[in-house]
Amino acid sequence: VTVMSPSLAALDAAQQLLLLRLAQNYPERFTEVGVVVPDEVMGRVIGKAGKRIATIRERCQAEVTQREAVQNGERLLVLKGSVVEMTHAMQQVIAYLFEEAKDGGQQREGVGLQ
């Protein structure tokens, strides 16, 4: 799913609805979600010395790992846990991505969820 909106509120609402629907339809099997993140903003999500990703793990109690590039210029961030944990972790990731755009980084039109 690709959400095309410059609005943090719209993106947040879309990801919550998506996670809720998946959890309702596949409660036993829905334990992880992947977020495709452009290389140029992945550092903003990870933070210096992995500090931000560690904060996400601690605050949200979700497992957060990075996988090999999905395509050139993109990486896959995998969030594992309960629906609540994954939702909170996703909110943090989205906030960091929008913070990058707001701070003068390249504006992204969409963030892909897998």
C-alpha atoms as one frame of an Amber mdcrd trajectory, in Angstrom:
protein
   0.000   0.000   0.000   1.299   3.434  -0.845  -0.230   6.430   0.881   0.101
   9.599  -1.149  -0.309  12.559   1.165   1.878  15.320   2.574  -0.257  15.234
   5.749   1.084  13.453   8.833  -2.476  13.070  10.172  -3.665  11.400   6.954
  -0.699   9.040   6.913  -1.178   8.181  10.592  -4.894   7.465  10.106  -4.209
   5.303   7.047  -1.581   3.190   8.791  -3.803   2.684  11.858  -6.716   1.580
   9.678  -4.490  -0.741   7.671  -2.996  -2.365  10.774  -6.420  -2.736  12.393
  -7.925  -4.411   9.298  -5.003  -6.805   8.980  -5.164  -7.688  12.670  -8.905
  -8.364  12.425  -8.594 -10.550   9.329  -5.389 -12.410  10.257  -5.061 -12.278
  14.064  -2.765 -15.316  14.428  -0.492 -14.532  11.477  -0.219 -10.741  11.660
   2.930 -10.184  13.678   5.083  -7.946  11.485   4.875  -5.062   9.067   7.509
  -3.715   6.693   8.077  -0.062   5.906   9.997   0.878   2.768  12.207   3.839
   3.638  14.270   5.866   1.145  18.029   5.610   1.791  18.373   9.379   2.053
  16.144   9.536   5.161  16.920   6.187   6.804  19.632   7.813   8.908  16.984
  10.094  10.400  15.005   7.036  11.514  18.037   5.152  12.857  19.629   8.170
  14.545  23.217   8.710  15.592  24.723   5.456  16.846  21.257   3.856  16.519
  19.818   6.039  19.264  16.425   6.712  17.652  15.811   3.109  16.682  16.721
   2.079  20.249  14.218   4.635  21.559  11.507   3.209  19.293  12.257  -0.302
  20.577  12.177   0.834  24.205   9.071   3.047  24.023   7.007   0.782  21.799
   8.246  -2.624  22.951   8.406  -3.652  19.279  11.238  -5.459  17.564  12.689
  -3.186  14.881  15.144  -4.530  12.318  16.533  -3.366   9.002  16.683  -5.654
   5.984  18.582  -5.433   2.734  17.559  -2.934   0.099  14.176  -3.555  -1.505
  15.254  -1.614  -4.592  18.101   0.712  -5.313  17.785   3.673  -3.014  15.363
   2.033  -0.545  15.603  -0.079   2.590  13.090  -2.216   4.434  12.439  -1.531
   8.099  10.609  -4.457   9.740   8.457  -3.922  12.848   7.395  -6.974  14.872
   5.105  -7.250  17.871   1.470  -6.861  18.804  -0.766  -4.591  16.754  -0.491
  -1.909  19.441   3.314  -2.180  19.549   3.624  -2.077  15.755   1.209   0.874
  15.535   3.213   2.876  18.066   6.491   2.008  16.338   5.027   2.967  12.950
   3.899   6.324  14.364   7.436   7.033  15.538   8.953   6.065  12.170   6.450
   8.243  10.308   7.142  11.166  12.648  10.887  10.882  11.948  10.277  10.717
   8.195   8.094  13.812   8.258  10.560  15.586  10.516  13.189  15.076   7.795
  10.922  16.597   5.145   9.998  19.496   7.416  13.645  20.192   8.260  14.493
  20.819   4.635  15.015  17.271   3.415  13.486  16.151   0.156   9.675  16.084
   0.407   8.347  12.552  -0.026   4.969  12.036  -1.635   4.425   8.573  -0.208
   5.782   5.981   2.154   5.283   2.354   1.213   3.952  -0.225   3.633   4.458
  -3.916   2.952
